Each structure stands twice: as C-alpha cells, then as structure tokens.
Coordinates of C-alpha atoms in Angstrom, one line a residue:
M83 CA -87.4 -35.7 9.4
P84 CA -90.0 -33.1 8.3
L85 CA -90.3 -30.0 10.4
P86 CA -93.5 -29.4 12.5
S87 CA -95.8 -26.7 11.2
S88 CA -95.1 -24.6 14.4
F89 CA -91.3 -24.7 13.9
C90 CA -89.5 -21.4 13.7
P91 CA -85.8 -21.2 12.6
Y92 CA -85.3 -18.2 14.9
V93 CA -85.2 -18.8 18.7
G94 CA -86.1 -15.4 20.2
L95 CA -84.6 -14.7 23.6
Q96 CA -83.7 -18.3 24.4
P97 CA -80.2 -19.5 23.5
Y98 CA -79.6 -21.9 20.6
T99 CA -79.2 -25.5 21.7
E100 CA -77.3 -28.4 20.3
E101 CA -80.5 -29.7 18.6
E102 CA -80.8 -26.3 16.8
R103 CA -77.3 -26.3 15.4
D104 CA -78.5 -26.6 11.8
F105 CA -80.1 -23.1 12.1
F106 CA -77.2 -21.4 14.0
F107 CA -75.1 -19.0 11.8
G108 CA -72.9 -15.9 12.0
R109 CA -70.4 -17.3 14.6
E110 CA -68.3 -19.7 12.4
R111 CA -65.0 -17.9 13.1
D112 CA -65.7 -17.6 16.8
Q113 CA -66.5 -21.3 17.0
R114 CA -63.2 -22.2 15.5
V115 CA -61.2 -19.9 17.7
I116 CA -62.9 -21.1 20.9
A117 CA -62.5 -24.7 20.0
S118 CA -58.8 -24.3 19.2
N119 CA -58.2 -22.5 22.5
L120 CA -60.1 -25.1 24.5
Y121 CA -57.9 -27.8 23.0
A122 CA -54.6 -25.8 23.4
S123 CA -55.0 -24.5 27.0
S124 CA -55.9 -26.0 30.3
M125 CA -57.9 -22.9 31.1
T126 CA -59.8 -20.6 28.7
I127 CA -62.0 -17.7 29.9
L128 CA -64.7 -16.7 27.4
Y129 CA -66.4 -13.4 28.4
G130 CA -68.8 -10.9 26.8
A131 CA -71.6 -8.5 27.5
S132 CA -75.0 -9.9 28.7
G133 CA -77.0 -11.2 25.8
V134 CA -74.0 -11.3 23.3
G135 CA -74.7 -15.0 22.7
K136 CA -72.1 -16.9 24.8
S137 CA -74.4 -19.9 25.5
S138 CA -75.6 -20.1 21.9
V139 CA -72.1 -20.2 20.4
L140 CA -71.0 -22.9 22.9
M141 CA -74.1 -25.1 22.6
A142 CA -75.0 -24.8 18.9
G143 CA -71.5 -24.1 17.6
V144 CA -68.5 -25.3 19.7
V145 CA -70.0 -28.4 21.3
P146 CA -71.3 -30.0 18.1
M147 CA -67.9 -29.4 16.5
L148 CA -66.0 -30.9 19.4
R149 CA -68.3 -34.0 19.6
T150 CA -67.2 -35.0 16.1
R151 CA -63.5 -35.4 17.2
A152 CA -62.2 -38.8 18.2
R153 CA -61.3 -39.6 21.8
T154 CA -62.9 -36.5 23.1
A155 CA -65.5 -36.2 25.8
V156 CA -67.4 -32.8 26.0
V157 CA -69.0 -31.7 29.3
V158 CA -71.3 -28.7 29.6
F159 CA -72.5 -27.5 33.0
R160 CA -74.5 -24.5 34.1
D161 CA -76.7 -25.6 37.1
W162 CA -75.0 -23.4 39.7
Q163 CA -78.2 -22.7 41.6
R164 CA -78.2 -26.3 43.0
Y165 CA -76.8 -26.8 46.5
D166 CA -75.3 -30.1 45.3
F167 CA -73.9 -28.6 42.1
L168 CA -70.4 -30.2 42.6
T169 CA -71.9 -33.7 42.8
A170 CA -74.0 -32.9 39.7
L171 CA -70.9 -31.7 37.8
K172 CA -69.0 -34.8 38.6
G173 CA -71.9 -37.0 37.5
E174 CA -72.1 -35.1 34.2
C175 CA -68.4 -35.7 33.7
L176 CA -68.9 -39.5 34.2
K177 CA -71.9 -39.5 32.0
C178 CA -70.2 -37.7 29.1
V179 CA -67.1 -40.0 29.2
A180 CA -69.4 -43.0 29.2
L181 CA -71.2 -41.6 26.2
A182 CA -67.9 -41.0 24.4
T183 CA -66.6 -44.5 25.1
Q184 CA -69.9 -46.3 25.0
K185 CA -68.7 -48.1 28.1
T186 CA -69.6 -48.1 31.8
V187 CA -67.3 -45.9 33.9
K188 CA -66.1 -47.4 37.1
T189 CA -64.9 -44.3 38.8
A190 CA -67.0 -43.3 41.9
V191 CA -68.7 -39.9 41.9
D192 CA -67.8 -39.2 45.6
R193 CA -64.1 -38.6 44.8
P194 CA -62.6 -35.1 44.7
L195 CA -63.0 -33.5 41.3
D196 CA -59.2 -33.7 40.4
E197 CA -59.0 -37.3 41.5
L198 CA -62.2 -38.2 39.6
L199 CA -60.9 -36.6 36.4
F200 CA -57.5 -38.3 36.8
S201 CA -59.1 -41.7 37.3
V202 CA -61.7 -41.4 34.6
G203 CA -59.0 -40.1 32.2
E204 CA -57.0 -43.2 32.8
E205 CA -60.0 -45.3 31.9
F206 CA -60.9 -43.1 28.9
G207 CA -57.5 -42.6 27.4
G208 CA -58.7 -39.4 25.7
T209 CA -59.2 -35.7 26.4
I210 CA -62.0 -34.3 28.6
L211 CA -63.2 -30.8 27.7
I212 CA -65.3 -29.2 30.4
L213 CA -67.3 -26.0 29.6
L214 CA -68.7 -24.2 32.7
D215 CA -71.3 -21.8 31.3
Q216 CA -72.9 -18.8 33.0
F217 CA -70.1 -19.1 35.6
E218 CA -70.9 -15.7 37.1
E219 CA -73.9 -17.5 38.8
Y220 CA -71.5 -19.7 40.7
F221 CA -70.3 -16.6 42.7
L222 CA -73.9 -15.5 43.2
Y223 CA -75.2 -18.8 44.7
H224 CA -72.0 -19.9 46.4
P225 CA -70.1 -17.1 48.2
E226 CA -66.7 -17.7 49.8
S227 CA -68.4 -17.8 53.2
E228 CA -70.5 -20.8 52.2
A229 CA -69.9 -23.7 54.6
G230 CA -68.8 -27.0 53.2
N231 CA -68.1 -25.8 49.7
T232 CA -64.9 -27.6 48.5
F233 CA -65.3 -26.7 44.8
D234 CA -62.7 -23.9 44.8
G235 CA -59.9 -26.2 46.0
E236 CA -60.9 -29.2 43.9
F237 CA -61.3 -27.1 40.8
A238 CA -58.0 -25.4 41.2
R239 CA -56.2 -28.7 41.7
A240 CA -57.9 -30.1 38.6
V241 CA -56.7 -27.2 36.5
N242 CA -53.1 -27.2 37.9
R243 CA -52.4 -31.0 37.8
D244 CA -50.3 -32.0 34.7
D245 CA -51.5 -35.6 35.0
V246 CA -55.2 -34.7 34.6
D247 CA -56.0 -34.7 30.9
A248 CA -58.8 -32.2 31.1
N249 CA -59.2 -28.6 29.8
F250 CA -61.6 -26.1 31.2
L251 CA -63.5 -23.2 29.7
L252 CA -65.3 -20.6 31.9
A253 CA -68.0 -18.6 30.2
L254 CA -69.3 -15.6 32.1
R255 CA -70.6 -12.1 31.7
E256 CA -68.1 -9.3 31.3
D257 CA -69.2 -7.7 34.6
G258 CA -68.3 -10.9 36.4
L259 CA -64.6 -11.0 35.4
S260 CA -63.5 -9.3 38.6
R261 CA -65.0 -12.1 40.7
L262 CA -62.4 -14.5 39.2
D263 CA -59.9 -12.9 41.6
R264 CA -61.3 -15.5 44.1
F265 CA -59.1 -18.1 42.3
R266 CA -56.0 -16.0 41.6
A267 CA -54.1 -17.3 44.7
R268 CA -54.9 -21.0 43.7
I269 CA -54.5 -20.9 39.9
P270 CA -51.3 -19.3 38.5
N271 CA -51.8 -17.3 35.3
L272 CA -55.6 -17.6 35.7
M273 CA -56.3 -14.8 33.2
G274 CA -53.6 -15.9 30.7
N275 CA -56.1 -17.0 28.0
L276 CA -58.9 -14.5 27.7
L277 CA -61.3 -14.6 24.8
R278 CA -63.9 -11.8 24.3
L279 CA -67.1 -12.6 22.4
R280 CA -68.2 -9.4 20.7
H281 CA -71.6 -8.6 19.3
L282 CA -72.3 -9.7 15.7
D283 CA -71.2 -7.3 13.0
A284 CA -73.5 -6.5 10.1
A285 CA -72.2 -9.2 7.8
A286 CA -72.5 -11.9 10.4
A287 CA -76.0 -10.6 11.3
E288 CA -77.1 -11.0 7.7
D289 CA -75.9 -14.6 7.8
A290 CA -77.9 -15.1 11.0
I291 CA -81.0 -13.8 9.2
R292 CA -80.7 -15.4 5.8
K293 CA -79.0 -18.8 6.4
P294 CA -81.5 -20.2 8.9
L295 CA -84.2 -19.6 6.1
T296 CA -82.0 -21.5 3.7
A297 CA -81.6 -24.4 6.2
Y298 CA -85.3 -24.4 6.8
N299 CA -86.2 -24.5 3.1
D300 CA -83.7 -27.4 2.6
Q301 CA -85.7 -29.5 5.0
L302 CA -89.2 -28.9 3.4
D303 CA -91.0 -31.7 1.8
Q304 CA -91.1 -31.7 -2.0
G305 CA -93.9 -29.4 -3.2
E306 CA -93.9 -27.2 -0.1
T307 CA -93.4 -23.4 -0.7
A308 CA -90.1 -22.0 0.4
V309 CA -89.9 -19.0 2.8
T310 CA -88.1 -15.9 1.5
I311 CA -87.2 -12.5 3.0
E312 CA -87.1 -9.1 1.3
D313 CA -83.7 -7.6 1.0
D314 CA -85.0 -4.2 2.2
L315 CA -86.2 -6.0 5.4
V316 CA -82.8 -7.5 6.0
R317 CA -81.1 -4.1 5.8
T318 CA -83.7 -2.4 7.9
I319 CA -83.6 -5.0 10.7
I320 CA -79.8 -4.8 10.9
D321 CA -80.0 -1.0 11.0
Q322 CA -82.6 -1.0 13.7
V323 CA -81.0 -3.6 16.1
R324 CA -77.6 -2.0 16.2
S325 CA -76.0 -1.9 19.7
G326 CA -77.6 0.8 21.8
S327 CA -80.6 1.3 19.4
V328 CA -83.1 -0.9 21.2
S329 CA -83.7 -2.0 24.8
L330 CA -86.3 -3.8 26.9
A331 CA -86.4 -1.0 29.4
P332 CA -86.0 2.8 29.4
S333 CA -82.4 2.4 30.8
A334 CA -79.9 -0.4 30.9
G335 CA -80.4 -0.8 34.7
A336 CA -78.1 -0.3 37.6
G337 CA -75.0 -2.3 37.3
Q338 CA -75.6 -3.1 33.6
P339 CA -72.3 -2.3 31.8
Q340 CA -72.6 -0.9 28.3
D341 CA -70.6 -2.6 25.6
V342 CA -68.2 -0.1 24.2
E343 CA -68.2 -1.1 20.5
D344 CA -68.9 0.8 17.3
D345 CA -72.4 1.1 16.1
T346 CA -72.1 -1.7 13.5
R347 CA -72.4 -4.2 16.4
I348 CA -75.7 -6.1 16.5
E349 CA -77.7 -6.9 19.6
T350 CA -78.2 -10.7 19.0
P351 CA -81.2 -11.4 21.4
F352 CA -83.1 -8.4 20.0
L353 CA -82.3 -9.5 16.4
Q354 CA -83.7 -13.0 17.2
L355 CA -86.8 -11.6 19.1
V356 CA -87.7 -9.3 16.1
L357 CA -87.2 -12.2 13.6
Q358 CA -89.3 -14.6 15.7
R359 CA -92.1 -12.0 15.9
L360 CA -92.0 -11.4 12.1
W361 CA -92.0 -15.1 11.4
E362 CA -95.1 -15.7 13.7
E363 CA -96.9 -12.7 12.1
E364 CA -96.2 -13.8 8.5
R365 CA -96.9 -17.5 9.1
G366 CA -100.1 -16.7 11.0
A367 CA -101.3 -14.8 7.9
S368 CA -100.2 -17.8 5.7
S369 CA -97.5 -15.7 4.1
H370 CA -94.3 -17.3 2.8
T371 CA -92.3 -14.0 2.7
L372 CA -90.9 -11.9 5.5
R373 CA -91.8 -8.4 4.5
L374 CA -90.7 -4.9 5.4
A375 CA -94.3 -3.8 5.5
T376 CA -95.0 -6.2 8.3
L377 CA -92.1 -4.8 10.4
Q378 CA -93.4 -1.3 9.8
K379 CA -97.0 -2.4 10.8
L380 CA -95.6 -3.7 14.1
G381 CA -93.9 -0.4 14.8
G382 CA -90.3 -1.4 14.0
A383 CA -87.7 -3.3 16.0
Q384 CA -87.8 -0.9 19.0
E385 CA -91.5 -1.3 19.5
I386 CA -91.4 -5.1 19.2
V387 CA -88.7 -5.3 21.8
R388 CA -90.1 -2.7 24.1
T389 CA -93.5 -4.2 24.3
H390 CA -92.4 -7.8 24.6
L391 CA -92.7 -8.0 28.4
D392 CA -95.6 -5.5 28.7
A393 CA -97.7 -7.5 26.2
V394 CA -97.3 -10.6 28.4
M395 CA -98.1 -8.8 31.6
A396 CA -101.1 -7.0 30.1
Q397 CA -102.7 -10.5 29.7
L398 CA -102.7 -11.1 33.4
E399 CA -105.6 -10.1 35.8
P400 CA -104.9 -7.2 38.2
R401 CA -104.6 -9.6 41.1
E402 CA -102.0 -11.6 39.1
Q403 CA -100.1 -8.5 38.3
T404 CA -100.0 -7.6 42.0
L405 CA -98.7 -11.0 42.7
C406 CA -95.9 -10.6 40.1
A407 CA -94.9 -7.2 41.6
G408 CA -94.6 -9.0 44.9
F409 CA -91.9 -11.4 43.8
F410 CA -90.3 -10.0 40.7
D411 CA -87.7 -8.2 42.8
R412 CA -86.7 -11.5 44.4
L413 CA -85.8 -12.9 40.9
V414 CA -83.5 -10.0 40.0
T415 CA -80.8 -8.3 42.0
P416 CA -80.6 -4.5 41.9
S417 CA -77.5 -4.9 39.7
G418 CA -79.6 -6.8 37.1
T419 CA -78.5 -10.4 37.8
K420 CA -81.2 -13.1 37.7
V421 CA -81.7 -15.3 40.7
A422 CA -83.5 -18.7 40.8
C423 CA -86.2 -19.0 43.5
R424 CA -88.1 -22.1 44.6
L425 CA -91.8 -22.3 44.0
D426 CA -92.6 -22.7 47.7
D427 CA -90.5 -19.5 48.5
L428 CA -92.5 -17.6 45.9
G429 CA -95.7 -18.8 47.6
K430 CA -94.5 -17.5 51.0
W431 CA -93.7 -14.0 49.5
A432 CA -97.1 -14.0 47.8
G433 CA -99.0 -13.9 51.2
D434 CA -102.8 -14.1 50.6
L435 CA -102.2 -14.7 46.8
A436 CA -100.2 -17.9 47.4
D437 CA -102.7 -20.1 45.6
Q438 CA -102.3 -18.0 42.4
V439 CA -98.5 -18.5 42.2
L440 CA -98.4 -21.8 40.2
P441 CA -100.9 -20.7 37.5
V442 CA -99.1 -17.3 37.1
V443 CA -95.5 -18.8 36.8
N444 CA -96.9 -21.3 34.4
V445 CA -98.2 -18.5 32.2
L446 CA -94.9 -16.6 32.4
S447 CA -92.9 -19.8 31.6
E448 CA -95.0 -20.5 28.5
S449 CA -94.4 -16.9 27.4
R450 CA -90.7 -17.3 28.0
I451 CA -90.5 -14.6 30.7
L452 CA -89.5 -17.2 33.3
R453 CA -87.6 -20.5 33.0
T454 CA -88.5 -23.6 35.0
I455 CA -85.6 -25.4 36.7
A456 CA -86.5 -28.9 37.7
A457 CA -85.6 -30.3 41.2
P458 CA -82.5 -32.5 41.4
A459 CA -83.1 -36.2 40.5
S460 CA -81.9 -37.1 44.0
Q461 CA -84.7 -35.1 45.6
P462 CA -87.8 -35.7 43.4
G463 CA -90.1 -34.3 46.1
M464 CA -88.5 -30.8 46.1
P465 CA -90.5 -28.0 44.4
P466 CA -89.1 -26.7 41.1
S467 CA -87.3 -23.3 40.9
Y468 CA -87.9 -20.4 38.5
E469 CA -85.6 -17.8 37.1
I470 CA -85.8 -14.9 34.6
F471 CA -85.6 -16.5 31.1
H472 CA -82.7 -14.3 29.9
D473 CA -80.4 -11.7 31.4
V474 CA -81.6 -9.1 28.9
L475 CA -85.1 -9.4 30.5
A476 CA -83.8 -8.4 34.0
P477 CA -83.9 -4.6 33.5
A478 CA -87.3 -4.9 31.9
V479 CA -88.7 -6.9 34.8
L480 CA -87.4 -4.3 37.3
D481 CA -88.7 -1.4 35.2
W482 CA -92.2 -3.0 34.9
R483 CA -92.3 -3.6 38.7
R484 CA -91.2 0.0 39.4
R485 CA -93.9 1.4 37.1
F486 CA -96.6 -0.9 38.5
V487 CA -95.8 0.0 42.1
E488 CA -95.8 3.7 41.3
Q489 CA -99.1 3.4 39.5
Q490 CA -100.6 1.4 42.5
T491 CA -99.3 4.1 44.9
L492 CA -100.8 6.9 42.9
E493 CA -104.1 5.0 42.5
E494 CA -104.2 4.5 46.3
I495 CA -103.7 8.2 46.8
R496 CA -106.5 9.0 44.4
R497 CA -108.8 6.5 46.1
E498 CA -108.1 8.0 49.5
E499 CA -108.7 11.5 48.1
Q500 CA -112.0 10.4 46.6
N501 CA -113.0 8.7 49.8
K502 CA -112.4 11.9 51.7
R503 CA -114.4 13.8 49.2
D504 CA -117.2 11.3 49.5
Q505 CA -117.1 11.5 53.3
E506 CA -117.3 15.3 53.2
R507 CA -120.2 15.2 50.8
A508 CA -122.0 12.8 53.0
E509 CA -121.3 15.0 56.0
R510 CA -122.7 18.0 54.2
E511 CA -125.8 16.1 53.2
R512 CA -126.4 15.0 56.8
E513 CA -126.0 18.6 57.9
Q514 CA -128.6 19.7 55.3
E515 CA -131.1 17.0 56.4
L516 CA -130.5 18.1 60.0
E517 CA -131.1 21.7 59.1
K518 CA -134.4 20.7 57.4
T519 CA -135.5 18.9 60.5
R520 CA -134.6 21.9 62.6
E521 CA -136.5 24.2 60.3
K522 CA -139.6 22.0 60.5
S523 CA -139.4 21.9 64.3
R524 CA -139.2 25.7 64.4
R525 CA -142.3 26.0 62.2
M526 CA -144.2 23.6 64.5
R527 CA -143.1 25.5 67.6
I528 CA -144.2 28.8 66.0
I529 CA -147.7 27.4 65.2
A530 CA -148.0 26.1 68.8
T531 CA -146.8 29.4 70.2
A532 CA -149.4 31.3 68.1
A533 CA -152.2 29.1 69.4
L534 CA -151.1 29.7 73.0
C535 CA -150.9 33.4 72.3
V536 CA -154.7 33.5 71.9
M537 CA -154.9 32.4 75.6
A538 CA -152.0 34.2 77.0
L539 CA -150.6 36.7 74.5
L540 CA -148.1 38.4 76.8
A541 CA -146.7 35.3 78.5
S542 CA -146.5 33.5 75.1
L543 CA -144.7 36.4 73.5
T544 CA -142.2 36.6 76.3
F545 CA -141.6 32.8 76.2
Y546 CA -141.4 32.8 72.4
A547 CA -138.8 35.6 72.5
F548 CA -136.7 33.7 75.0
Q549 CA -136.9 30.4 73.0
Q550 CA -136.0 32.1 69.8
R551 CA -133.0 33.7 71.3
K552 CA -131.9 30.4 72.9
E553 CA -132.4 28.5 69.6
A554 CA -130.5 31.1 67.7
I555 CA -127.5 30.9 70.0
R556 CA -127.5 27.1 69.8
S557 CA -127.8 27.0 66.0
Q558 CA -125.0 29.6 65.7
K559 CA -122.7 27.4 67.9
L560 CA -123.5 24.3 65.8
A561 CA -122.9 26.1 62.6
V562 CA -119.5 27.5 63.8
A563 CA -118.4 24.1 65.1
S564 CA -119.4 22.4 61.9
Q565 CA -117.6 25.0 59.8
E566 CA -114.5 24.7 61.9
L567 CA -114.5 20.9 61.6
A568 CA -114.9 21.1 57.8
Q569 CA -112.1 23.7 57.6
Q570 CA -109.7 21.5 59.7
R571 CA -110.5 18.4 57.6
L572 CA -110.0 20.3 54.3
H573 CA -106.8 21.9 55.6
R574 CA -105.3 18.4 56.4
I575 CA -106.3 17.1 53.0
K576 CA -105.0 20.1 51.1
N577 CA -101.7 19.9 53.0
S578 CA -101.2 16.2 52.7
I579 CA -101.6 16.0 48.9
P580 CA -98.7 18.4 48.1
L581 CA -96.6 16.6 50.7
I582 CA -97.1 13.2 49.1
K583 CA -96.5 14.6 45.6
A584 CA -93.3 16.3 46.9
A585 CA -92.1 12.9 48.3
L586 CA -92.7 11.2 45.0
S587 CA -91.1 14.0 42.9
D588 CA -87.8 13.8 41.1
D589 CA -86.2 16.1 43.7
P590 CA -88.1 15.2 46.9
F591 CA -85.8 16.7 49.5
K592 CA -85.8 20.1 47.9
N593 CA -89.6 20.1 47.5
L594 CA -90.1 18.8 51.1
D595 CA -87.9 21.6 52.5
K596 CA -90.2 24.1 50.8
L597 CA -93.3 22.6 52.6
A598 CA -91.6 22.1 56.1
A599 CA -92.3 25.6 57.3
S600 CA -96.0 25.7 56.1
T601 CA -97.1 22.3 57.2
P602 CA -94.9 21.2 60.1
E603 CA -97.7 19.0 61.5
L604 CA -97.4 16.6 58.6
F605 CA -93.7 15.9 59.3
N606 CA -93.7 13.0 61.9
K607 CA -91.3 13.6 64.8
D608 CA -92.7 10.9 67.1
I609 CA -91.8 7.7 65.3
T610 CA -88.1 6.8 65.3
F611 CA -86.5 4.5 62.8
K612 CA -83.6 2.2 63.1
V613 CA -81.1 1.0 60.5
T614 CA -79.0 -2.1 60.9
Y615 CA -76.3 -3.4 58.6
K616 CA -74.3 -6.7 58.2
S617 CA -71.3 -7.2 55.9
L618 CA -71.7 -9.6 53.0
N619 CA -67.9 -10.1 52.8
Y620 CA -67.6 -9.0 49.2
T621 CA -67.1 -5.7 47.3
N622 CA -68.7 -4.1 44.3
P623 CA -66.8 -3.4 41.1
N624 CA -65.6 -0.1 42.5
G625 CA -64.1 -1.8 45.5
S626 CA -66.7 -0.7 48.1
S627 CA -67.7 -3.2 50.7
V628 CA -71.3 -4.5 50.2
Y629 CA -73.7 -4.7 53.2
N630 CA -77.2 -6.0 53.9
F631 CA -79.2 -3.1 55.3
K632 CA -82.5 -3.2 57.1
I633 CA -84.7 -0.2 57.8
F634 CA -87.6 -0.4 60.2
P635 CA -89.5 1.8 62.8
E636 CA -89.2 1.2 66.5
I637 CA -92.6 -0.2 67.4
A638 CA -92.5 1.3 70.9
S639 CA -92.2 4.8 69.4
I640 CA -95.5 4.6 67.4
P641 CA -98.0 6.6 69.5
G642 CA -101.0 4.4 68.6
G643 CA -99.2 1.1 68.3
I644 CA -98.5 -0.9 65.2
K645 CA -102.2 -1.3 64.4
S646 CA -102.6 2.5 64.1
I647 CA -100.5 2.5 60.9
A648 CA -101.8 1.0 57.6
S649 CA -98.6 1.1 55.6
I650 CA -95.2 2.8 55.3
T651 CA -93.8 3.3 51.8
Y652 CA -90.0 4.0 51.6
R653 CA -88.8 6.3 48.9
M654 CA -85.1 5.3 48.1
A655 CA -84.3 8.6 46.3
H656 CA -81.0 7.6 44.8
P657 CA -80.2 6.8 41.1
T658 CA -78.5 3.4 42.1
F659 CA -81.9 2.0 43.1
A660 CA -83.8 0.6 40.1
V661 CA -86.9 0.3 42.4
Q662 CA -87.3 3.5 44.4
L663 CA -90.7 3.0 46.0
V664 CA -90.9 0.1 48.4
P665 CA -94.3 -0.4 50.2
T666 CA -94.4 -2.3 53.5
S667 CA -97.2 -3.5 55.9
P668 CA -97.7 -4.5 59.5
N669 CA -97.2 -8.1 58.4
D670 CA -93.4 -7.4 57.9
K671 CA -93.3 -4.8 60.7
F672 CA -92.7 -2.1 58.0
T673 CA -89.2 -3.5 57.4
I674 CA -87.3 -3.3 54.1
A675 CA -83.9 -4.9 53.4
Y676 CA -81.5 -4.5 50.5
N677 CA -77.8 -5.0 49.6
G678 CA -75.7 -2.0 48.9
W679 CA -72.9 0.3 50.1
G680 CA -72.9 3.7 51.6
T681 CA -75.7 5.6 53.3
I682 CA -78.5 7.9 52.0
D683 CA -81.4 9.8 53.3
V684 CA -84.6 7.8 53.0
I685 CA -88.2 9.2 52.9
A686 CA -90.9 7.3 54.8
I687 CA -94.5 8.0 53.8
I688 CA -96.7 6.9 56.8
E689 CA -100.4 6.2 56.1
Y690 CA -102.7 5.6 59.1
A691 CA -105.5 3.1 59.7
D692 CA -107.8 5.9 60.7
P693 CA -109.0 7.4 57.3
E694 CA -109.6 10.8 59.1
E695 CA -105.9 11.1 59.8
A696 CA -103.8 12.5 57.0
P697 CA -100.5 10.8 55.9
T698 CA -97.3 12.1 57.3
I699 CA -93.6 12.1 56.3
A700 CA -90.5 11.1 58.1
I701 CA -86.9 11.6 56.9
I702 CA -84.4 8.9 57.9
D703 CA -80.7 9.8 58.0
M704 CA -79.2 6.3 57.7
E705 CA -75.7 7.6 58.7
K706 CA -77.0 8.9 62.1
V707 CA -79.2 5.9 63.1
Q708 CA -77.4 2.9 61.7
T709 CA -75.9 0.2 64.0
P710 CA -74.2 -3.1 63.1
E711 CA -76.4 -6.1 63.2

C-alpha cells in the first residue's frame, strides 16, 4: 500500500506502535533478549530511564515478534488510570486469546485474574504472555490504601501458580523500581529477572536514522524520488543528542534521576524529535535530502528540542496561556510524573475560563503536548481524560508554567507601580488646577477690595490685611498636608518595591532580614497562618514519609476580613519545588496544597484590595504552626 504524502518515518516524541514496526530499528538485540526472557521466566521486569524507549521496543519490536509464534497469545496493557483497570485487563486477556485461536472464549470476565488465566489457558492450550507497560502508573493511580482493589492479590497468585500457563513482563521507569516492594511479600524472588534497557549507542542510533529511510524508499511507487540523508548530518545529529547534551527544560526537574551512562548513549526521544522536525522542514521545501545546512539553520538539536513546547504555547492567546498555567501543575506531579485528568475536572480548575478548556486541550493534543484518553466503553457518557504526551515533556511543562507565573507576577507588580504613578500624577494635576482656581479667586478679591478702598480706604485696608493673613495660613496648612500625604504615599511605594523584589530573589530570607529593620510596617504581624498535614502512607526514594500539606490564613485574623485582600502569593523557597511561586485568591480562601516531606519557611506576599495600601510580607514557619489534619 503506497504511503500517504504526509507520512514521516520518524515518530517524534510518541512511542512507536505495532503498525510502525517496519520503521523501527536500533533495538534488534534488545528485542531478542526481552522476548527470550519473557518466554523463559514467569516474571520479567524491564526498567530504564524515562524516555529510553521501553514502550517502543515492546510495541514495535517484541510484540510483533511474539505474534508470529504459534500457540502464543500476546496481551499488552497500560490503561492504569482507569478505575476499572482490572476488568479491562481481564477483558484484554480474553480478547487476545480469542484472536490467537480465532474462536470465542467461554471464560467469564468476572473471575479472579489467576482463575481466569487458568481457565482460558485450559481452553487455549498455549502460552499467554502479558506485558504490563508503564507499570509505575499503577502505583500512582492505585495506592495500597485504595478500597476494593484486589489486583495485588490476584496478580501475585497468577504469577505464583504453576498451573497457570502465563508469563508476565512489567515495564516501568527506573525511579519506580522501589515501589515493587509492595509485592515482595506476595511474590518470592520478585526481582530475580531484571532487564535494564539502556539508551541507544552511536551505532544503534545510526541504524535508527538510516534504516527508516531505506524502509520508506522501499515502499515508494516506481518513479518516485527516494529520500537520502547527508553523512555529515548523521554524525552531527548523533553528536548533538548524546545523553545529557539536550533537554526540554533548563534542569531535569525534581525527582528526575539522571542516567549514569557514558556519553556515547543517545537520547532516543530527542533523536526522533530532531529527525521529525528535519523531515518536515525538508519535505515542506520539496527537498528529497535531509541536509546538515537545514539543521544548522534551525539552530541545532538543542534549539529544536528546547523550543518544542515554547513554540506550541506561543501560538495560544494570552487568556489561553493563563488557562494552561492554571491546570498544567495538575497534570504533572512535583517529581515529574504525568497524571491523567478528566476534562470536567480541568474545567472546574479553570474557573471563569472553563468554556475555553476544550478548544485549548484540542490544540495541545493536535500538537502532541497532551494525549487524549477515551472514556471506558462501559461508560460512554463519561468525559475523556488528558495526560502529558510523554514523560520527557513533564519537566518542560513545569518549567514553562514556572516562567509564566513569574512573568505574570512581575507584570502585575509593574502594573500596580504604574497605576500608583498615574494616581500620583492625577493628584498633582488636581492640586495644580485647585491652585489656579485659588489664584484667580485671590485676584478677584483684590480687585473688589481695591474698589471698596475708594469708599473706605482705612477699613478696607484693615479687612484686606486680615483676609490675606487668614488665607496665607489656610494655604500653608493645605500645602503642608498635601506634601505630607504625597511623602507618605511615596514612602510606602518605595519601601514595598524592594520588599517584593527581596521576596522574589534567589536568597529571599537573607534579603528580607536586611529590610526588616528599615521597613517593619511592611512585615504583617496581624494575619496568622495555619499548616495542616495528613500522611499519604508512602515514602519517597530516600525513605522519608510523604504528607499532604495545606497552608492557609486564619480568616478571623485578617483585620479587614477576607474581602480586604486581593491575593496571597506563596514563595516556596526550596530547591525541591519545581514551581516556587503559587498565587491564590479569595475563591480558594488563599489555600495551597502539595505533597512532600519535612517543613520549610514559606514567604507569603499579601496584596490588598485597596490600591492605596502597599503589599506586605508574612513569614510562615511551618514547623511551629503545623497540626495534623
């Protein structure tokens, strides 16, 4: 079948699928090793760094290879965000066995997993190979505390039973390996067959570049021009996408482990993203050669990768960017794990911009920033869910949101400063007009007094002297009062600007200490803040217990009530927070919540509804005010 004109043999950030197996190269040895282990062991654990290509090697390499073997049913499952995932997994097992046998399977889907696999295995008479991809998401969506979840026990029995002819492969991120401890008590020798998928080396990366072009050219109609690639471009791309050379964000992100491999290892998603961009650029210019000059014109691999997300976000309107900033942090945990969220939940978080959510997520889905997850077939009326398209995008999404929020905060400060300057200018202009009116009145009084002096010179002179002295005293008082008012307003503005800048600086507590003595009135001592915490019953990779913290002001302690405050922005001044500026509003009662461990000092920037009132700062010592929820 001829390829469509829009076809690209490189997939960008999305994993290769089984339909794209003819264009998947560079993992031939890994495919054979994984397939052999899957056949030989009842439990195989495949792990690797985020973005190393686990899903691609399984879907485009291992699965097509296994499907060619007789009496073998291959099941692939990754829909862990579903509340009914266990039923869906069982249904997929029955579907794949029916496909392998070309017969209807009689086993009921409501049986426990081990019993279902035993029963369907008796009907099948062959081997069932079950690949559970992106398994780290199972722990994210289904914690041990989840009520009614029987998967742990059913899965362990299915692995342990000798009479169940089914072998399992768990594919997960390297930083999720420790979470498998949840099964240690149930599955003996759980970690006995570990396979690590490493980044491509230079030779494999060259295959991943050249061989898809060969496969593409082989499928061209007779007379069509083949696509070629310059040798210098191949060498340059491999050199520029080595591990650690490029990233989608300035840093890997909190909780993103760095792959400790030599510098000949290639970042697969970045390699594919660069190749896809070069293909689109050359084909858009009707060129049949991928050229080094085009890569250089685009700024090299680092620039292509770095601007991928920013280029998409720049196409959105300011209101749409504000909307994305409002829900991006819901789609990524602080540790960089993507989380699926339903469309109606995104609408609730969007507030007044709820009607813009669907058009925006559609744009992001078309640009492969988000992935759409359809509702279960059993619940067709349920809204779809959305998640970050690829794990490697998670740090970039958090970084974009951080930069956007910081820019919005600085712009708000500049607007407030400009408003204050405009108000002062208007006040000065009013004072000048008033002075002109006074001057005109004085001249009229002088003329009238002069006319009266003709009739009664002595009386008029006495009266005039008295009036002039009285007017001078009144004018002097008005001038002094106006000057004092202007000086007070200017003093507040001058003091508040360094205070806000200090709170937003790299070392806020040191800079705030310097200002405490000179501007104590801008440090809020009236409003008291509370911190509550609740255990989430799991630990981080360092063994520390993880809690859900909430920080909020006691409404009763606000002198003017909740309506007197426009917003409170919390500065989480600690390197473990990817997003350090968190704005809040009266709608959420100025409350923030996050998952973490340990306590820190938090800076609260309080902005008032009255534009005449300067912002103030409060320092929250979480350790002193925290109480269990």
